[in-house]
XYZ file of C-alpha atoms in Angstrom:
224
model
C -2.621 -14.554 21.548
C -0.351 -17.721 21.210
C -3.126 -19.147 18.910
C -3.854 -16.187 16.685
C -0.033 -15.424 16.005
C 1.051 -19.678 16.280
C -1.387 -21.122 14.230
C -0.341 -20.811 10.423
C 1.941 -22.857 8.257
C 1.961 -26.340 7.668
C 2.689 -27.527 11.655
C -1.091 -26.873 12.231
C -3.701 -29.077 11.699
C -6.911 -28.276 9.763
C -8.752 -28.070 13.094
C -6.007 -25.321 14.548
C -5.786 -23.497 11.545
C -8.737 -20.602 10.162
C -12.126 -21.992 8.749
C -12.269 -21.700 4.934
C -16.226 -20.958 5.046
C -18.280 -21.960 8.150
C -18.086 -22.871 11.482
C -15.299 -22.499 14.455
C -11.497 -23.981 15.247
C -9.085 -23.187 17.512
C -7.432 -20.631 15.629
C -11.102 -18.712 15.369
C -12.096 -19.382 18.854
C -8.319 -17.525 19.834
C -8.866 -14.607 17.658
C -12.261 -14.387 18.348
C -11.690 -14.391 22.083
C -8.842 -12.087 22.068
C -10.722 -9.797 20.290
C -13.582 -9.983 22.595
C -11.506 -9.652 25.514
C -9.843 -6.572 24.316
C -13.800 -4.868 23.744
C -14.216 -5.903 27.486
C -11.675 -3.643 28.736
C -11.504 -0.820 26.260
C -11.104 2.447 27.536
C -14.534 3.338 26.860
C -16.232 0.451 28.984
C -14.342 1.968 31.817
C -15.117 5.378 31.116
C -18.909 4.181 30.900
C -19.507 7.540 29.025
C -17.804 9.294 26.050
C -20.135 12.035 25.411
C -17.528 14.664 26.714
C -14.589 12.870 26.054
C -14.974 12.132 22.453
C -11.887 13.532 20.669
C -9.741 12.695 23.567
C -11.005 9.099 23.081
C -10.849 8.803 19.549
C -7.259 10.014 19.752
C -6.231 7.858 22.120
C -7.400 4.637 20.038
C -6.159 6.113 16.708
C -2.680 6.078 18.586
C -2.957 2.815 20.163
C -4.427 1.264 16.982
C -1.780 2.569 14.743
C 1.023 1.078 16.688
C -0.675 -2.351 16.620
C -0.998 -1.667 13.122
C 2.575 -0.907 12.507
C 3.505 -4.048 14.596
C 1.280 -5.895 11.950
C 3.261 -4.556 9.204
C 6.883 -5.117 10.632
C 5.367 -8.458 11.405
C 4.711 -9.106 7.294
C 8.113 -7.678 6.196
C 9.790 -10.005 8.454
C 7.692 -13.338 7.422
C 8.193 -12.127 3.916
C 12.119 -11.452 4.327
C 12.308 -14.531 6.092
C 10.606 -16.853 4.049
C 8.332 -18.081 6.480
C 5.549 -19.960 4.943
C 1.788 -19.009 5.625
C -1.414 -19.920 4.240
C -2.462 -16.459 2.291
C -6.284 -17.775 2.483
C -6.489 -16.980 6.563
C -5.831 -13.437 6.052
C -4.239 -12.208 2.553
C -0.772 -11.905 1.203
C 0.145 -8.712 3.482
C -2.754 -8.725 6.344
C -2.356 -10.339 9.638
C -4.118 -10.444 12.698
C -2.504 -7.314 14.609
C -3.718 -5.480 11.291
C -7.106 -6.795 12.006
C -6.902 -5.677 15.976
C -5.360 -2.231 14.957
C -8.108 -1.500 12.362
C -11.066 -2.770 14.489
C -10.220 -0.446 17.628
C -9.762 2.629 15.456
C -13.088 2.065 13.919
C -14.746 1.273 16.924
C -13.907 4.553 18.283
C -15.053 6.365 14.970
C -18.391 4.502 15.325
C -18.769 5.443 18.544
C -18.003 9.439 18.118
C -21.039 9.143 15.586
C -23.410 6.719 17.801
C -22.314 7.447 20.992
C -24.672 4.827 22.700
C -21.901 2.694 25.130
C -25.108 1.175 26.830
C -26.407 -0.496 23.927
C -23.455 -1.110 21.864
C -24.864 -4.753 21.766
C -27.230 -3.448 19.007
C -24.599 -1.759 17.125
C -22.941 -5.362 17.190
C -25.962 -7.082 16.072
C -26.514 -5.133 13.085
C -22.814 -5.409 12.015
C -22.978 -9.238 12.114
C -26.159 -9.030 10.521
C -25.482 -7.209 7.709
C -22.112 -8.999 7.330
C -23.869 -12.401 7.221
C -26.495 -11.413 5.105
C -23.740 -9.980 2.496
C -22.281 -13.674 3.003
C -24.633 -15.197 2.156
C -27.383 -13.328 0.110
C -24.898 -11.161 -2.171
C -22.442 -13.522 -2.892
C -19.506 -11.860 -0.708
C -18.422 -15.621 0.434
C -17.795 -16.869 -3.225
C -15.926 -13.719 -4.128
C -13.812 -13.470 -1.105
C -12.825 -17.009 -2.029
C -12.218 -16.767 -5.744
C -11.065 -12.985 -5.952
C -12.983 -9.503 -6.792
C -13.234 -8.847 -10.417
C -12.308 -12.824 -11.922
C -8.762 -12.730 -10.596
C -8.245 -15.359 -8.665
C -5.165 -15.861 -5.718
C -3.625 -12.987 -4.022
C -2.398 -10.857 -6.805
C -4.206 -7.438 -8.564
C -4.402 -5.106 -6.254
C -4.060 -4.597 -2.429
C -7.919 -5.217 -2.018
C -8.107 -8.245 -3.497
C -4.460 -9.566 -2.247
C -5.848 -9.052 1.048
C -9.674 -9.684 1.274
C -9.875 -12.294 3.621
C -8.356 -9.921 6.256
C -9.976 -6.484 5.270
C -13.669 -8.470 5.298
C -12.845 -10.373 8.294
C -12.220 -7.444 10.320
C -15.952 -6.608 9.862
C -17.047 -9.523 12.060
C -14.315 -8.805 14.521
C -15.687 -5.718 14.835
C -19.218 -6.938 15.408
C -17.275 -9.226 18.193
C -15.783 -6.386 19.707
C -18.827 -4.226 20.164
C -20.178 -7.599 22.017
C -17.225 -7.374 24.161
C -17.371 -3.708 25.136
C -21.284 -4.295 25.652
C -20.261 -6.488 28.647
C -17.084 -4.210 29.685
C -19.813 -1.487 29.926
C -21.829 -3.549 32.834
C -18.737 -5.240 34.218
C -17.081 -1.656 35.262
C -20.395 -0.230 36.281
C -20.099 0.925 39.810
C -22.306 -1.163 42.222
C -23.010 -0.346 45.947
C -24.597 -3.683 47.070
C -23.291 -7.475 46.762
C -26.997 -8.209 45.363
C -25.914 -5.934 42.446
C -22.686 -7.659 42.138
C -24.127 -11.164 42.187
C -26.599 -10.015 39.373
C -23.923 -9.143 37.156
C -21.916 -12.456 37.649
C -25.241 -14.046 37.248
C -25.586 -12.303 33.768
C -21.714 -13.033 32.564
C -22.119 -16.553 33.430
C -25.620 -16.698 30.957
C -24.131 -14.876 28.436
C -20.859 -16.965 28.327
C -23.213 -20.344 28.416
C -25.544 -18.600 25.716
C -22.332 -17.666 23.594
C -21.260 -21.410 23.182
C -24.144 -22.871 23.012
C -25.164 -20.423 19.920
C -21.434 -21.254 18.482
C -22.440 -25.048 18.734
C -25.660 -24.613 16.965
C -24.436 -22.652 14.511
C -21.578 -24.742 14.158
C -23.953 -28.046 13.640
C -26.989 -26.651 11.491
C -25.663 -23.203 9.517
C -24.241 -23.848 6.610
C -21.949 -26.751 6.912
């Protein structure tokens, strides 16, 4: 949380702020880990099933997500009032991590109400990540995010164009959230023997090691 809220402005080196294209930095690791952990301990993960509580879970998520969004809006207003310097290329003119967190929370619950497959949310995570990567790489979304929509550079000419980085990064964060939720469902599942618990620990270690190796591989070999 400290990394995600403080790694902005001129006081942070390039290795601490968000990446502009591909790869990862300290800030990317911080916000990604925070989103992953939010999914890991989400109400859906703890319940194990939402088949009979869809509306209740959705209402709770919308409420908590809205509160976080309000905090994000308040931060934007305070930062603007104080004249605090920040890079608009990270989230946009009015967007910030708190708004992303609230949006991801609400969208995830809406998706699970439509597709209630808690035991296979990793599929949702994979599909979202794959579709987003294809849009970035093959359909020139990356160039549009960098140069602006409709030929407008900078961060003016409408809310979407002014906050395009934050808006579209929420898609990637949603994929990470569902990955955390998938692991959370397995974590909170009731176990009656030591062998089942040990099996969970082994799987979590495998996921952790595999994720870091995958991140290092992508950082070194994919679209540098």
